Amino acid sequence: SQQGEEDPQALSIQEGENATMNCSYKTSINNLQWYRQNSGRGLVHLILIRSNEREKHSGRLRVTLDTSKKSSSLLITASRAADTASYFCATDESGGGNKLTFGTGTQLKVEL
Amino acid sequence: NAGVTQTPKFQVLKTGQSMTLQCAQDMNHNSMYWYRQDPGMGLRLIYYSASEGTTDKGEVPNGYNVSRLNKREFSLRLESAAPSQTSVYFCASSEYLGPPEQYFGPGTRLTVT
């Protein structure tokens, strides 16, 4: 079964705006990761946040994690057309041995 | 340094035919994974190999077998393809005890008619 549920399913914004997508999960985790998938391509790792961290930044990306609510959010600031892709959260469950469980993804479209 | 490579890129099978999807990585990773991706479903783990010589079932293993041929290569076999196995298949690799992020291949788009 899917561990992560993401919302929104689809998001369309203008270039320069910020994009926020959310992920909820069900069980205890070691860490939560975000991946990007361009159309017709494999997934690319973006950022990882450990269960004892609350917020993490990488360039234009900001990830938050609330383990009490079992939720995470990914914020992309000053979006660009090149950010158009699907974004997936993935959870590494406690005792899961690096096995990831992926959410259903958010399709982001950034328009010029 | 090619990362994770997969062959073939596309394949069409008839129901009941068999085939093997090949995956290789050149990053000296211990762990390798096979996923399938269906529309609106995200990725689901079929099988994984935590290290050379071990394989374990994931969430959706029925109808598939795997072989960890050596540290570099991890193949996925469909013995008798069914239309329900129409999907995009991704191979990935990662360190076993190191950074947990996974590196993905470009995928194989399989259609079973």
XYZ file of C-alpha atoms in Angstrom:
225
model
C 0.000 0.000 0.000
C 1.147 3.566 -0.568
C 2.800 5.055 2.480
C 2.679 8.644 1.287
C -0.231 10.610 0.005
C 0.558 13.891 -1.646
C -1.459 16.964 -2.339
C -2.218 18.636 -4.479
C -2.193 16.027 -7.249
C -1.511 18.809 -9.744
C -0.323 22.385 -9.390
C 0.017 25.087 -12.041
C 1.831 28.339 -11.261
C 3.547 31.219 -13.018
C 7.321 31.496 -13.248
C 8.698 33.340 -10.230
C 5.967 32.133 -7.869
C 6.540 29.692 -5.030
C 5.243 26.116 -5.182
C 4.287 24.135 -2.094
C 3.430 20.453 -2.074
C 2.542 18.309 0.894
C 3.057 14.691 1.850
C 1.420 12.634 4.576
C 2.560 9.199 5.715
C 1.413 6.499 8.083
C 4.225 4.878 10.057
C 7.394 5.767 11.959
C 10.246 6.739 9.647
C 14.043 7.025 9.624
C 13.954 9.763 7.035
C 11.809 11.289 4.304
C 13.126 12.053 0.851
C 11.866 14.099 -2.075
C 12.467 13.132 -5.680
C 11.779 14.845 -9.001
C 10.768 13.075 -12.187
C 10.839 14.809 -15.531
C 8.495 13.438 -18.159
C 9.693 10.088 -19.477
C 12.726 9.981 -17.189
C 13.876 8.264 -14.022
C 13.637 9.860 -10.589
C 16.285 12.214 -9.275
C 16.940 12.685 -5.568
C 16.417 16.252 -4.360
C 16.672 16.399 -0.586
C 16.523 14.215 2.514
C 15.299 15.135 5.985
C 15.910 12.858 8.959
C 13.265 12.073 11.544
C 15.008 14.240 14.174
C 15.126 17.283 11.887
C 12.321 19.805 11.459
C 13.494 21.880 8.524
C 16.143 21.655 5.849
C 17.213 23.899 2.971
C 19.003 23.200 -0.291
C 19.248 26.047 -2.788
C 15.664 27.029 -3.689
C 14.226 24.022 -1.841
C 12.898 24.069 1.704
C 11.582 20.905 3.336
C 9.772 20.667 6.650
C 8.910 17.577 8.631
C 6.336 17.231 11.407
C 6.594 13.723 12.825
C 3.713 14.322 15.256
C 1.398 14.921 12.302
C 3.256 12.495 10.034
C 3.542 15.105 7.330
C 6.125 16.945 5.254
C 6.090 19.829 2.840
C 8.352 20.806 -0.034
C 8.604 24.470 -0.973
C 10.238 25.525 -4.228
C 10.892 29.262 -4.233
C 11.113 31.510 -7.308
C 10.039 28.685 -9.600
C 11.328 28.341 -13.145
C 9.907 26.654 -16.232
C 12.630 24.006 -15.789
C 11.020 23.025 -12.450
C 8.078 21.552 -14.392
C 8.063 17.896 -13.323
C 6.404 15.425 -10.967
C 7.551 15.470 -7.362
C 7.396 12.443 -5.084
C 7.941 12.031 -1.386
C 9.409 8.744 -0.204
C 9.673 7.413 3.308
C 12.371 5.161 4.702
C 10.545 3.308 7.453
C 12.145 2.539 10.776
C 13.748 -0.892 10.481
C 13.015 -0.909 6.763
C 16.617 -1.303 5.557
C 16.732 1.569 3.054
C 13.533 0.408 1.360
C 11.550 3.412 0.225
C 7.788 3.754 0.000
C 6.715 6.401 -2.467
C 3.765 8.734 -2.488
C 1.506 9.253 -5.462
C 3.217 12.465 -6.549
C 2.402 16.069 -7.371
C 2.542 17.220 -10.997
C 3.933 20.740 -11.095
C 3.626 22.925 -14.164
C 5.442 26.244 -14.217
C 4.260 28.529 -16.967
C 6.177 31.400 -18.524
C 30.409 7.008 -15.204
C 26.998 5.928 -16.551
C 25.219 5.564 -13.182
C 22.306 3.123 -13.501
C 21.575 1.693 -16.940
C 18.567 -0.364 -18.018
C 17.853 -2.404 -21.137
C 15.685 -2.457 -23.108
C 14.082 1.004 -23.144
C 10.848 -0.247 -24.695
C 9.318 -3.701 -25.079
C 6.032 -5.104 -26.331
C 5.107 -8.645 -25.302
C 2.170 -10.893 -25.969
C 0.366 -12.453 -23.014
C 2.259 -15.527 -21.839
C 5.644 -14.535 -23.257
C 8.656 -14.213 -20.996
C 11.416 -11.654 -20.828
C 14.212 -10.361 -18.632
C 14.841 -6.715 -17.837
C 18.487 -5.926 -17.260
C 19.935 -3.378 -14.850
C 23.540 -2.456 -14.106
C 25.165 0.189 -11.898
C 28.754 1.415 -11.829
C 28.650 3.256 -8.485
C 29.803 0.281 -6.397
C 26.489 0.293 -4.513
C 25.544 -2.681 -2.404
C 21.752 -2.343 -2.640
C 19.601 -2.534 -5.766
C 15.848 -2.275 -6.323
C 13.162 -2.892 -8.915
C 10.031 -0.714 -8.996
C 7.035 -0.433 -11.232
C 5.246 2.828 -11.911
C 1.622 2.932 -12.964
C -0.383 6.097 -13.697
C -1.507 7.806 -10.494
C 0.138 5.147 -8.290
C 3.646 6.426 -7.653
C 6.360 3.763 -7.532
C 5.828 0.375 -5.945
C 8.690 -1.876 -4.895
C 8.737 -5.274 -6.620
C 11.961 -6.820 -5.278
C 15.148 -5.569 -3.755
C 18.636 -6.842 -3.009
C 20.231 -5.356 0.091
C 23.618 -6.797 -0.861
C 25.164 -9.222 -3.321
C 23.759 -12.704 -2.737
C 20.485 -11.612 -1.110
C 17.077 -10.795 -2.558
C 13.770 -10.028 -0.849
C 10.196 -9.393 -1.893
C 8.768 -5.931 -1.944
C 5.173 -4.769 -2.059
C 4.162 -6.330 -5.415
C 6.353 -9.412 -6.164
C 3.762 -11.727 -7.718
C 4.541 -12.672 -11.315
C 8.208 -11.620 -11.087
C 11.552 -13.169 -10.246
C 14.918 -11.522 -9.757
C 18.582 -12.448 -9.923
C 21.437 -10.523 -8.343
C 24.065 -11.676 -10.818
C 26.958 -9.833 -9.150
C 27.445 -6.544 -7.328
C 26.790 -4.536 -10.500
C 23.834 -6.344 -12.055
C 20.265 -7.042 -10.937
C 17.786 -8.530 -13.407
C 13.999 -8.794 -13.296
C 12.241 -11.669 -15.056
C 8.633 -11.994 -16.136
C 8.017 -15.700 -16.671
C 4.547 -15.436 -18.211
C 3.599 -11.843 -18.966
C 0.073 -10.599 -18.269
C -1.637 -7.359 -19.359
C -1.639 -6.267 -15.683
C 2.156 -6.100 -15.917
C 1.983 -3.286 -18.461
C 3.930 -0.573 -16.690
C 7.146 1.414 -16.571
C 9.876 -0.433 -14.686
C 12.657 1.367 -12.852
C 15.829 -0.013 -11.384
C 17.618 1.858 -8.607
C 20.684 1.460 -6.412
C 21.956 2.847 -3.130
C 24.524 2.315 -0.442
C 23.492 -0.221 2.187
C 24.950 1.522 5.234
C 25.775 4.866 3.680
C 23.611 7.749 2.434
C 20.143 6.301 1.840
C 19.243 8.210 -1.323
C 18.556 6.030 -4.336
C 19.836 6.522 -7.869
C 17.457 5.579 -10.662
C 17.842 4.264 -14.178
C 15.897 5.740 -17.124
C 13.204 3.061 -17.045
C 11.809 0.347 -19.325
C 8.353 0.913 -20.783
C 6.680 -2.497 -21.096
C 3.392 -3.165 -22.855
C 1.724 -6.585 -22.646
C -1.042 -7.201 -25.190
